[in-house]
Coordinates of C-alpha atoms in Angstrom, one line a residue:
Chain M
M1 CA 240.0 99.2 107.4
T2 CA 242.2 101.4 109.7
G3 CA 244.7 104.2 108.8
A4 CA 247.8 103.8 106.7
I5 CA 250.2 101.3 108.1
L6 CA 252.6 101.7 105.2
D7 CA 253.2 105.0 103.4
V8 CA 255.9 104.9 100.7
H9 CA 256.3 108.4 99.2
G10 CA 258.1 109.1 96.0
A11 CA 260.4 106.0 96.4
T12 CA 263.1 106.0 93.8
R13 CA 266.0 103.5 93.6
H14 CA 268.8 104.0 91.1
Y15 CA 271.7 101.6 90.5
V16 CA 274.9 102.6 88.8
S17 CA 275.8 100.0 86.2
G18 CA 279.0 100.9 84.4
D19 CA 278.5 104.3 82.8
S20 CA 274.7 104.1 83.0
I21 CA 272.1 104.5 85.7
V22 CA 269.4 101.8 86.1
K23 CA 266.2 103.2 87.4
A24 CA 264.8 100.2 89.3
L25 CA 262.1 102.3 91.0
D26 CA 261.1 105.7 89.8
G27 CA 259.1 107.8 92.1
V28 CA 256.6 105.3 93.4
S29 CA 254.1 106.3 96.1
L30 CA 251.8 103.7 97.7
E31 CA 249.8 103.4 100.9
A32 CA 248.6 100.2 102.6
H33 CA 246.0 100.4 105.3
G34 CA 245.3 98.0 108.2
G35 CA 242.9 95.3 107.0
E36 CA 243.9 95.7 103.4
L37 CA 245.3 93.1 101.1
V38 CA 247.3 95.0 98.4
G39 CA 248.6 93.2 95.3
I40 CA 251.5 94.3 93.2
V41 CA 251.7 92.8 89.7
G42 CA 253.9 93.5 86.7
P43 CA 256.5 91.9 84.5
S44 CA 259.9 90.9 85.6
G45 CA 262.2 93.9 86.1
S46 CA 259.2 96.3 86.7
G47 CA 260.5 97.2 90.2
K48 CA 258.1 95.1 92.3
S49 CA 260.8 93.4 94.4
T50 CA 262.8 96.6 94.7
F51 CA 259.7 98.3 96.1
L52 CA 259.3 95.5 98.6
L53 CA 263.0 95.8 99.7
I54 CA 262.5 99.5 100.2
A55 CA 259.1 99.1 102.0
G56 CA 260.6 96.3 104.1
L57 CA 263.5 98.6 105.2
L58 CA 266.0 96.2 103.5
E59 CA 267.3 98.9 101.1
P60 CA 267.2 102.7 101.5
P61 CA 265.6 104.6 98.7
T62 CA 267.7 106.9 96.5
A63 CA 265.0 109.4 96.9
G64 CA 261.7 109.5 98.7
D65 CA 260.8 108.1 102.1
V66 CA 259.1 105.2 104.0
T67 CA 256.7 105.9 106.8
I68 CA 255.3 103.0 108.9
R69 CA 252.6 103.6 111.4
G70 CA 253.2 107.3 111.2
Q71 CA 256.9 107.1 111.8
K72 CA 259.3 108.0 109.1
V73 CA 261.8 105.2 109.2
S74 CA 263.7 105.2 105.9
E75 CA 265.0 107.8 103.6
P76 CA 268.1 108.2 101.4
G77 CA 271.3 107.2 103.3
A78 CA 269.4 105.7 106.2
N79 CA 271.3 103.1 108.3
L80 CA 268.9 100.2 108.0
D81 CA 270.9 97.8 110.1
R82 CA 269.9 100.0 113.1
L83 CA 266.2 99.4 112.2
R84 CA 266.5 95.7 112.9
D85 CA 264.5 96.0 116.2
F86 CA 261.9 98.1 114.5
R87 CA 261.6 95.7 111.6
R88 CA 261.2 92.8 114.0
H89 CA 258.1 94.4 115.6
A90 CA 256.7 96.1 112.5
I91 CA 257.1 93.9 109.5
G92 CA 256.6 90.2 108.8
F93 CA 258.2 88.8 105.6
V94 CA 257.2 85.9 103.4
F95 CA 259.1 85.0 100.3
Q96 CA 258.9 82.7 97.3
K97 CA 261.0 80.3 99.1
A98 CA 260.0 79.7 102.7
N99 CA 263.6 80.3 103.9
L100 CA 263.0 78.3 107.1
I101 CA 266.0 77.6 109.3
P102 CA 266.8 74.0 108.3
F103 CA 268.1 72.9 111.6
L104 CA 265.0 74.0 113.5
T105 CA 261.6 72.2 113.6
A106 CA 258.5 74.0 112.3
G107 CA 257.6 74.9 115.9
E108 CA 261.1 76.2 116.6
N109 CA 261.2 78.3 113.4
V110 CA 258.1 80.1 114.6
A111 CA 259.1 80.3 118.2
L112 CA 262.5 81.7 117.2
A113 CA 260.9 84.9 116.0
L114 CA 259.4 85.4 119.5
E115 CA 262.5 84.4 121.4
I116 CA 264.5 86.9 119.4
D117 CA 262.0 89.4 120.8
D118 CA 262.9 88.3 124.3
V119 CA 259.8 86.2 124.9
A120 CA 260.7 83.3 127.2
A121 CA 261.2 79.9 125.6
R122 CA 258.1 78.2 127.0
P123 CA 255.4 80.8 126.2
A124 CA 257.1 81.3 122.8
R125 CA 256.8 77.6 122.0
A126 CA 253.2 77.6 123.2
Y127 CA 252.3 80.5 121.0
A128 CA 254.1 79.0 118.0
T129 CA 252.2 75.8 118.6
D130 CA 248.8 77.7 118.7
L131 CA 249.7 79.5 115.5
L132 CA 250.7 76.4 113.6
I133 CA 247.6 74.6 114.8
N134 CA 245.4 77.5 113.6
L135 CA 247.2 77.2 110.2
G136 CA 246.4 73.5 110.0
L137 CA 250.0 72.4 110.8
G138 CA 249.4 70.9 114.3
H139 CA 250.7 67.6 113.1
R140 CA 253.9 69.1 111.7
I141 CA 255.1 71.1 114.7
D142 CA 258.1 68.8 115.5
N143 CA 259.1 68.2 111.9
P144 CA 262.1 69.8 110.3
P145 CA 261.5 71.8 107.1
A146 CA 262.9 69.1 104.9
R147 CA 260.0 66.9 105.9
L148 CA 257.3 69.4 105.0
S149 CA 255.7 69.9 101.6
G150 CA 256.2 73.3 99.8
G151 CA 252.8 74.5 100.9
E152 CA 253.4 73.5 104.5
Q153 CA 256.8 75.2 104.5
Q154 CA 255.1 78.4 103.2
R155 CA 252.5 78.2 105.9
V156 CA 255.2 77.8 108.5
A157 CA 256.9 80.9 107.0
I158 CA 253.6 82.8 107.3
A159 CA 253.2 81.7 110.9
R160 CA 256.8 83.0 111.6
A161 CA 255.9 86.3 109.9
L162 CA 252.8 86.5 112.1
A163 CA 254.6 85.6 115.4
N164 CA 255.4 89.1 116.5
D165 CA 252.0 90.3 115.5
P166 CA 253.4 92.9 113.0
P167 CA 251.0 95.5 111.5
L168 CA 252.6 95.0 108.1
I169 CA 253.2 91.8 106.2
L170 CA 255.2 91.9 103.0
A171 CA 255.2 88.9 100.7
D172 CA 257.3 88.5 97.5
E173 CA 255.7 85.9 95.2
P174 CA 254.7 83.6 98.0
T175 CA 252.8 81.2 95.7
A176 CA 255.3 81.0 92.9
A177 CA 256.6 77.6 94.0
L178 CA 253.2 76.1 94.8
D179 CA 250.5 74.4 92.7
S180 CA 247.3 76.3 92.0
H181 CA 245.4 74.7 94.9
R182 CA 248.0 75.4 97.5
G183 CA 248.7 78.8 96.0
R184 CA 245.1 79.7 96.5
Q185 CA 245.2 78.4 100.1
V186 CA 248.1 80.7 100.8
M187 CA 246.5 83.7 99.2
E188 CA 243.3 83.0 101.2
L189 CA 245.4 83.0 104.3
F190 CA 246.8 86.4 103.5
R191 CA 243.2 87.6 103.0
Q192 CA 242.3 86.3 106.5
I193 CA 245.4 87.8 108.1
A194 CA 244.3 91.2 106.7
D195 CA 240.7 90.7 107.8
V196 CA 241.2 89.1 111.2
R197 CA 244.4 90.8 112.4
Q198 CA 243.7 94.1 110.7
A199 CA 247.3 94.0 109.3
A200 CA 248.3 95.6 106.1
V201 CA 249.3 92.9 103.7
V202 CA 251.3 93.7 100.5
V203 CA 251.8 90.8 98.1
V204 CA 253.9 90.9 95.0
T205 CA 252.5 88.3 92.7
H206 CA 252.6 86.9 89.2
D207 CA 249.6 84.7 90.0
P208 CA 246.4 85.9 88.3
R209 CA 244.3 83.2 89.9
S210 CA 243.9 84.8 93.2
L211 CA 243.5 88.5 92.3
D212 CA 239.8 88.3 93.4
L213 CA 241.0 88.3 97.0
F214 CA 242.8 91.7 96.8
D215 CA 241.4 95.0 97.9
R216 CA 243.7 96.9 95.5
I217 CA 246.0 95.8 92.8
Y218 CA 248.9 98.0 91.5
E219 CA 250.5 97.3 88.2
F220 CA 254.2 98.1 88.0
A221 CA 256.1 98.7 84.8
D222 CA 259.6 100.2 84.3
G223 CA 259.8 101.1 88.0
R224 CA 256.6 103.0 88.0
I225 CA 252.9 102.4 88.9
V226 CA 251.1 102.3 85.6
G227 CA 247.7 101.1 86.8
E228 CA 245.6 100.7 89.9
E229 CA 242.5 98.5 90.3
R230 CA 240.2 98.5 93.3
S231 CA 238.0 95.5 93.8
A232 CA 234.6 96.2 95.4
D233 CA 233.4 92.6 95.5
K234 CA 236.5 90.8 96.8
V235 CA 236.1 87.2 98.0
R236 CA 236.2 86.8 101.7
P237 CA 237.1 83.2 102.6
E238 CA 235.9 81.7 105.9
A239 CA 238.1 83.0 108.7
V240 CA 240.2 80.7 110.7
G241 CA 241.5 81.4 114.2
L242 CA 244.4 83.6 113.5
L243 CA 244.3 85.5 116.8
P244 CA 245.8 83.4 119.5
Q245 CA 247.0 85.5 122.5
R246 CA 250.7 86.5 121.9
P247 CA 252.7 86.2 125.1
Chain L
M1 CA 266.8 78.8 122.1
N2 CA 270.4 77.7 121.6
L3 CA 270.9 77.8 117.8
A4 CA 274.4 76.3 118.0
L5 CA 273.1 73.2 119.8
R6 CA 270.1 72.9 117.5
D7 CA 272.4 73.0 114.5
I8 CA 274.6 70.4 116.0
R9 CA 271.6 68.2 116.8
F10 CA 270.5 68.5 113.2
G11 CA 273.8 67.4 111.8
L12 CA 275.1 65.3 114.6
P13 CA 277.1 62.7 112.6
R14 CA 278.8 65.5 110.7
F15 CA 279.6 67.4 113.9
L16 CA 280.9 64.2 115.6
L17 CA 283.1 63.5 112.6
T18 CA 284.4 67.0 112.7
V19 CA 285.2 66.8 116.4
A20 CA 286.9 63.4 115.8
G21 CA 289.0 64.9 113.0
V22 CA 290.1 67.8 115.2
G23 CA 290.6 65.4 118.0
F24 CA 293.0 63.2 116.0
L25 CA 295.0 66.3 115.0
I26 CA 295.2 67.1 118.7
T27 CA 296.2 63.5 119.5
A28 CA 299.0 63.8 117.0
S29 CA 300.1 67.1 118.6
V30 CA 300.0 65.6 122.1
G31 CA 302.0 62.7 120.8
M32 CA 304.6 64.8 119.2
V33 CA 305.1 67.0 122.2
G34 CA 304.9 64.0 124.5
L35 CA 307.5 62.1 122.4
Y36 CA 309.9 65.0 122.8
R37 CA 309.3 65.1 126.5
G38 CA 309.7 61.4 126.7
I39 CA 313.0 61.4 125.0
V40 CA 314.3 64.1 127.2
D41 CA 313.0 62.4 130.4
D42 CA 314.4 59.1 129.3
A43 CA 317.8 60.6 128.5
L44 CA 318.0 62.3 131.9
L45 CA 316.5 59.4 133.9
V46 CA 319.7 57.7 135.1
I47 CA 321.6 61.0 135.6
D48 CA 318.7 62.4 137.7
T49 CA 318.0 59.3 139.7
I50 CA 321.4 57.7 140.3
G51 CA 322.3 60.5 142.8
A52 CA 325.9 61.4 141.8
D53 CA 327.3 64.8 142.4
L54 CA 330.2 64.3 140.0
W55 CA 331.0 61.9 137.1
V56 CA 334.7 61.0 136.7
V57 CA 335.2 59.9 133.1
Q58 CA 337.9 59.2 130.6
G59 CA 340.3 62.2 130.1
G60 CA 339.5 64.5 127.2
R61 CA 336.0 63.0 126.8
S62 CA 332.5 63.9 127.9
G63 CA 331.2 60.4 128.6
P64 CA 329.6 58.2 129.2
F65 CA 326.3 59.4 127.6
A66 CA 327.3 62.1 125.1
E67 CA 330.6 60.2 124.2
G68 CA 332.2 56.9 124.9
S69 CA 334.2 56.7 128.1
S70 CA 336.5 54.1 129.4
V71 CA 338.5 54.3 132.7
P72 CA 340.3 51.7 134.7
S73 CA 338.1 49.7 137.0
T74 CA 340.3 50.8 139.9
M75 CA 339.8 54.5 139.2
D76 CA 337.2 54.5 142.1
R77 CA 340.0 54.0 144.6
R78 CA 341.9 57.0 143.4
V79 CA 338.8 59.1 143.6
E80 CA 337.7 57.8 147.0
G81 CA 341.0 59.2 148.4
L82 CA 340.2 62.8 147.5
A83 CA 339.3 65.2 150.2
G84 CA 335.5 66.0 150.3
V85 CA 334.5 62.7 148.6
A86 CA 331.9 60.9 150.7
S87 CA 331.5 57.8 148.5
V88 CA 332.1 56.4 145.1
R89 CA 330.5 53.9 142.8
R90 CA 331.7 52.5 139.6
F91 CA 329.4 52.8 136.5
V92 CA 329.1 51.1 133.2
Q93 CA 326.4 51.0 130.6
F94 CA 326.3 49.4 127.2
S95 CA 323.7 48.0 124.8
Q96 CA 323.3 44.3 124.4
Q97 CA 321.2 42.0 122.2
F98 CA 320.4 38.5 123.4
D99 CA 317.9 35.7 122.8
V100 CA 315.4 34.5 125.3
D101 CA 313.1 31.6 124.4
G102 CA 313.7 32.3 120.7
R103 CA 312.9 36.0 121.1
N104 CA 315.6 38.5 120.1
L105 CA 315.6 41.1 122.9
R106 CA 317.6 44.3 123.4
A107 CA 318.6 46.0 126.7
S108 CA 321.0 48.5 128.0
I109 CA 323.1 46.7 130.6
T110 CA 323.8 49.0 133.5
G111 CA 326.3 48.1 136.2
L112 CA 325.5 48.6 139.9
D113 CA 328.5 48.8 142.2
Y114 CA 327.4 46.0 144.5
P115 CA 327.4 45.7 147.5
A116 CA 327.6 49.5 148.0
D117 CA 324.8 49.9 145.4
T118 CA 322.1 47.2 145.4
G119 CA 319.8 49.3 143.2
E120 CA 317.8 50.8 146.1
W121 CA 317.6 54.1 144.1
L122 CA 315.4 52.2 141.6
R123 CA 311.6 52.1 142.0
L124 CA 310.7 48.5 141.7
S125 CA 307.3 47.5 140.4
D126 CA 307.9 43.9 141.4
G127 CA 310.5 41.6 143.1
R128 CA 313.5 42.8 145.1
Y129 CA 316.9 44.5 144.8
L130 CA 320.1 42.7 144.2
A131 CA 321.1 40.4 147.1
S132 CA 324.0 38.6 145.5
G133 CA 327.3 39.7 143.9
H134 CA 326.6 37.6 140.8
F135 CA 324.0 36.3 138.4
E136 CA 321.1 38.4 139.5
A137 CA 319.5 41.2 137.5
I138 CA 316.8 43.8 137.7
A139 CA 315.1 44.4 134.4
D140 CA 312.8 47.1 133.1
A141 CA 309.5 45.7 132.0
S142 CA 309.9 47.2 128.5
I143 CA 312.6 44.6 127.7
G144 CA 310.0 41.9 127.8
L145 CA 311.4 39.8 130.6
G146 CA 309.4 38.6 133.6
L147 CA 310.2 38.0 137.2
G148 CA 312.1 34.7 137.6
D149 CA 313.1 34.6 133.9
V150 CA 316.6 33.4 133.2
V151 CA 318.7 35.2 130.6
H152 CA 322.0 34.2 129.2
L153 CA 324.4 37.1 128.9
G154 CA 328.1 36.8 128.1
Q155 CA 329.0 33.4 129.4
D156 CA 326.6 33.3 132.4
D157 CA 322.9 32.9 133.2
F158 CA 321.2 35.7 135.1
R159 CA 317.9 35.4 137.0
I160 CA 315.6 38.4 137.0
V161 CA 314.9 39.2 140.6
G162 CA 313.3 42.6 140.3
L163 CA 311.3 44.6 137.7
T164 CA 311.1 48.4 137.1
N165 CA 308.8 50.4 134.9
G166 CA 309.8 53.2 132.5
M167 CA 313.6 52.9 133.0
V168 CA 315.1 53.2 129.6
D169 CA 318.3 54.7 128.1
V170 CA 318.5 57.6 125.7
Q171 CA 317.7 55.3 122.8
G172 CA 314.7 53.9 124.5
D173 CA 316.2 50.5 125.3
G174 CA 315.1 49.1 128.7
L175 CA 317.7 49.1 131.4
L176 CA 319.0 45.7 132.8
F177 CA 320.8 46.2 136.0
V178 CA 323.5 43.7 137.1
T179 CA 326.5 44.1 139.4
I180 CA 329.4 46.0 138.0
N181 CA 331.6 43.0 138.0
D182 CA 329.0 41.0 136.0
A183 CA 328.6 43.9 133.6
V184 CA 332.3 44.0 133.0
D185 CA 332.3 40.2 132.4
I186 CA 329.4 40.5 130.0
A187 CA 331.2 43.3 128.1
K188 CA 334.4 41.2 127.9
R189 CA 332.6 38.6 125.8
R190 CA 333.7 39.1 122.2
T191 CA 333.7 36.9 119.2
D192 CA 336.9 35.5 117.8
E193 CA 336.7 37.8 114.8
E194 CA 336.4 40.9 117.1
V195 CA 339.5 39.9 119.0
L196 CA 341.4 39.4 115.8
L197 CA 340.3 42.7 114.3
A198 CA 341.2 44.5 117.5
R199 CA 344.6 42.9 117.6
A200 CA 345.3 43.7 113.9
K201 CA 344.3 47.4 114.4
A202 CA 346.4 47.9 117.6
G203 CA 349.5 46.1 116.4
G204 CA 348.7 42.7 117.6
T205 CA 348.4 43.1 121.3
D206 CA 345.2 42.9 123.5
A207 CA 346.6 45.5 125.9
A208 CA 347.0 48.1 123.2
A209 CA 343.5 47.4 121.8
G210 CA 342.0 48.1 125.2
A211 CA 344.1 51.1 126.1
N212 CA 343.1 53.2 123.1
S213 CA 339.5 52.2 123.0
S214 CA 336.7 54.4 124.4
V215 CA 334.3 51.5 124.6
P216 CA 334.2 49.2 127.7
Q217 CA 337.0 46.7 127.5
E218 CA 338.4 44.2 129.8
S219 CA 338.5 45.5 133.4
K220 CA 337.4 48.9 132.2
I221 CA 334.4 50.8 133.4
A222 CA 332.7 53.9 131.9
A223 CA 332.8 56.3 134.9
V224 CA 333.1 56.7 138.6
L225 CA 330.1 58.3 140.3
V226 CA 331.1 60.6 143.2
S227 CA 329.0 61.6 146.1
L228 CA 330.4 64.6 148.0
D229 CA 330.4 65.5 151.7
P230 CA 327.9 68.2 152.4
A231 CA 330.6 70.7 153.2
A232 CA 332.8 69.7 150.2
D233 CA 333.8 72.2 147.6
Q234 CA 332.8 70.6 144.2
R235 CA 335.2 72.8 142.3
Q236 CA 338.2 71.7 144.4
V237 CA 337.3 68.0 144.0
A238 CA 336.9 68.5 140.2
A239 CA 340.2 70.4 140.0
A240 CA 342.0 67.6 141.8
V241 CA 340.6 65.0 139.4
L242 CA 341.5 67.1 136.4
A243 CA 345.1 67.5 137.7
W244 CA 345.6 63.8 137.1
G245 CA 345.5 64.4 133.4
D246 CA 343.9 61.0 132.5
A247 CA 340.4 61.8 133.8
N248 CA 337.7 64.4 133.1
V249 CA 335.1 65.3 135.6
L250 CA 331.5 66.4 134.9
S251 CA 328.8 67.6 137.2
Q252 CA 325.1 66.6 136.9
A253 CA 324.4 69.9 135.2
D254 CA 327.2 69.2 132.7
Q255 CA 325.7 65.8 131.9
H256 CA 322.3 67.5 131.4
N257 CA 323.8 70.1 129.1
L258 CA 325.8 67.5 127.1
L259 CA 322.8 65.3 126.5
L260 CA 320.3 67.9 125.7
N261 CA 322.3 70.4 123.8
Q262 CA 324.8 68.1 122.1
R263 CA 323.8 64.5 121.8
L264 CA 320.1 65.0 121.5
W265 CA 320.2 68.5 119.9
R266 CA 319.3 67.5 116.3
L267 CA 316.7 65.1 117.4
R268 CA 315.1 67.7 119.7
V269 CA 315.1 70.3 117.0
Q270 CA 313.7 67.8 114.5
I271 CA 310.8 66.9 116.8
L272 CA 310.2 70.5 117.7
A273 CA 310.1 71.4 114.0
F274 CA 307.6 68.6 113.3
T275 CA 305.6 69.8 116.3
V276 CA 305.5 73.3 114.9
V277 CA 304.5 72.0 111.5
L278 CA 301.7 69.9 113.1
L279 CA 300.5 72.9 115.1
V280 CA 300.4 75.0 112.0
V281 CA 298.4 72.3 110.1
M282 CA 296.1 71.9 113.1
A283 CA 295.6 75.7 113.2
I284 CA 294.8 75.9 109.4
V285 CA 292.5 72.8 109.5
I286 CA 290.5 73.9 112.6
S287 CA 290.2 77.5 111.2
L288 CA 289.0 76.3 107.9
I289 CA 286.4 73.9 109.5
I290 CA 285.0 76.7 111.7
Y291 CA 285.1 79.3 108.9
T292 CA 283.5 77.0 106.4
M293 CA 280.7 76.1 108.9
T294 CA 280.0 79.8 109.2
I295 CA 280.0 80.4 105.4
E296 CA 277.6 77.5 104.9
K297 CA 275.1 79.3 107.2
L298 CA 275.3 82.7 105.6
H299 CA 271.8 82.3 104.1
Q300 CA 270.3 81.4 107.5
I301 CA 272.3 84.2 109.1
A302 CA 270.7 86.6 106.6
M303 CA 267.3 85.2 107.5
L304 CA 268.0 85.7 111.1
K305 CA 268.9 89.3 110.4
L306 CA 265.7 89.7 108.4
I307 CA 263.5 88.6 111.2
G308 CA 265.3 91.0 113.5
A309 CA 267.9 88.8 115.3
R310 CA 270.4 90.9 117.2
N311 CA 274.1 90.5 116.3
S312 CA 274.7 88.9 119.7
I313 CA 272.5 85.9 118.7
I314 CA 274.5 85.3 115.5
I315 CA 277.8 85.8 117.3
A316 CA 276.8 83.4 120.1
M317 CA 275.8 80.7 117.5
I318 CA 279.2 80.9 115.7
A319 CA 281.3 81.2 118.9
E320 CA 279.5 78.4 120.7
Q321 CA 280.0 76.0 117.8
A322 CA 283.6 76.9 117.6
A323 CA 284.0 76.4 121.3
L324 CA 282.2 73.1 121.2
I325 CA 284.4 71.9 118.3
G326 CA 287.6 73.0 120.2
V327 CA 286.6 71.6 123.6
G328 CA 285.1 68.4 122.1
G329 CA 288.1 67.9 119.9
F330 CA 290.5 68.5 122.7
G331 CA 288.6 66.1 125.0
F332 CA 288.4 63.5 122.3
G333 CA 292.1 63.9 121.5
L334 CA 293.0 63.5 125.1
V335 CA 291.0 60.3 125.5
V336 CA 292.5 58.8 122.4
S337 CA 296.0 59.8 123.6
K338 CA 295.4 58.2 127.0
L339 CA 294.2 55.0 125.3
V340 CA 296.8 54.7 122.5
F341 CA 300.1 56.2 123.7
P342 CA 300.8 53.7 126.5
H343 CA 301.1 51.1 123.7
F344 CA 303.7 53.1 121.8
P345 CA 307.2 51.8 121.8
R346 CA 308.7 55.1 123.1
R347 CA 307.4 56.8 126.2
I348 CA 305.0 59.7 125.5
V349 CA 304.9 62.1 128.4
M350 CA 301.6 64.0 128.7
D351 CA 302.8 66.9 130.8
T352 CA 300.0 69.0 132.4
G353 CA 301.7 72.2 131.5
D354 CA 302.1 71.1 127.8
L355 CA 298.4 70.1 127.7
A356 CA 297.4 73.4 129.2
L357 CA 299.5 75.2 126.5
L358 CA 298.0 73.1 123.8
F359 CA 294.5 73.8 125.1
T360 CA 295.3 77.5 125.1
A361 CA 296.6 77.2 121.5
V362 CA 293.4 75.3 120.4
A363 CA 291.2 77.9 122.2
L364 CA 293.1 80.7 120.5
I365 CA 292.8 79.0 117.1
C366 CA 289.1 78.5 117.6
G367 CA 288.7 82.1 118.8
V368 CA 290.5 83.6 115.8
A369 CA 288.6 81.3 113.4
S370 CA 285.3 82.1 114.9
L371 CA 286.2 85.8 114.9
L372 CA 286.9 85.6 111.1
G373 CA 283.5 83.8 110.7
I374 CA 281.8 86.4 112.9
V375 CA 283.3 89.3 110.9
R376 CA 282.0 87.7 107.7
A377 CA 278.6 86.9 109.2
L378 CA 278.1 90.5 110.4
K379 CA 278.8 91.7 106.9
V380 CA 275.8 89.7 105.6
R381 CA 272.9 91.8 104.7
A382 CA 269.4 90.7 105.4
Q383 CA 268.3 91.1 101.8
E384 CA 270.8 88.3 100.8
V385 CA 267.9 86.0 101.8
L386 CA 266.5 86.9 98.4
S387 CA 269.6 85.9 96.5

């Protein structure tokens, strides 16, 4: 485990709704270190997704700040659109839905993340192919998303999130649309990403079946952290080759 | 990676149908503008090619195209005697329907002042010019006659000895050239009822019926075409003709003006109005297509922003697709126009300048529509992926 990749300090997010103020997040502080798989659980409306938006630099906090790899990048009033380049290098996102670009093949979806980062088309495609092979999708590289199963789509989304080798992976209920077997496979993949790539992986989940894989689990309620559990004997699945050479 | 091309590849049939739809709109616009050009060109065809400096017509009238005109067939001798006149030709033109092999055909009979005028100012596609003072004709292909065909006009048979292409009158009827004497004879042919009606109207005499009529009558022609000496003063010649009192004189420019701004004015405005409506419809439809294509991709655009795509990537995707639709539609429209319009009954003139203007308009429409789409796309926030 390395130093803090993500440091969210006192994050608060208030929304004005008519005459009242909704406190979606209320002074949450959370760190995630390299090599750590951090789980966030809690009922709907507890602030899990809002936390992820703030940590992922998609929403600025109303109060508090976000530091990634020692650099304070978000605070109240921050222009997050200007952080697009930073986000590209620093954060990989995985959501409940894979959100793949439907008109690109699996390989192109992954390669796109690299090409956006000015990697030439050929090496980008080669790296995307390596990643997908390592994730067990070598036979699906030229298939469009519509021809992939839900689990396969989610693994392509994970490959895309990994493409730029970001130190931080944020996932919002990535197994919600999958059956238990495939859900477990995806969670094991996150565990491996943390272990092999030494990335900080923060996963919002409702799924209690894979909690044994997490280093720490935070419980959210009413926009606050109401519980923290550390797992000393977490399960470490057999590592797969998740470290192809990024061009 | 070219996202625009990847998207098109993914939905190729839809893209092709969209291009075809835009293309047909462009075809309609090309057709409407071309129809307008064709009508104007056809109307001016004889005036421009016949090579007359002045047209001497019936006094008080602006014939023979904008109004009827009827002058004595000997008027050319009077005109020929004026100082500055190099040569004169008699001119007559009238519409005629006739049957050939059971087919009902229609032509605009045009008299050539043979032997001074054998029709050498015409561009023949086949055959020869007139070589005899009687019973020979040069026909435009649009009439439906072939070389060697014999057609019965008036009381005589005429053999088609030459063919032209694209020589029609203002109504689009193909021109059939015969000698002026034959043309006058053809015009003389009236049914018994016509003769009786004319007599009754004019007090019972043939002479009175002809004198007051503005349509070609016995021994009457429509106009005398005047070619001037190079050093002649056109105004002096015109003044001399006007001094006679029974004749009017029009220049080539006057004929242009009369045809375009009087006789064809309403038709031109009508076609131009339809063209404007069509262009507006085309602008709205193309804009909607491009804007809708962008709106449909907002989720993907949000995803692109989420994974860090620069605005230039998103702008390029939208602009390239708009450009491909515009260029593809224009190309498709042109190909369809080239294939279809030659079979239309009226001439459709595809003028390079008009096509360039239309392309500019299409480019402008695509540009504005893609700009609207781009503005909307740039407002999309990355977190909308989650919505």
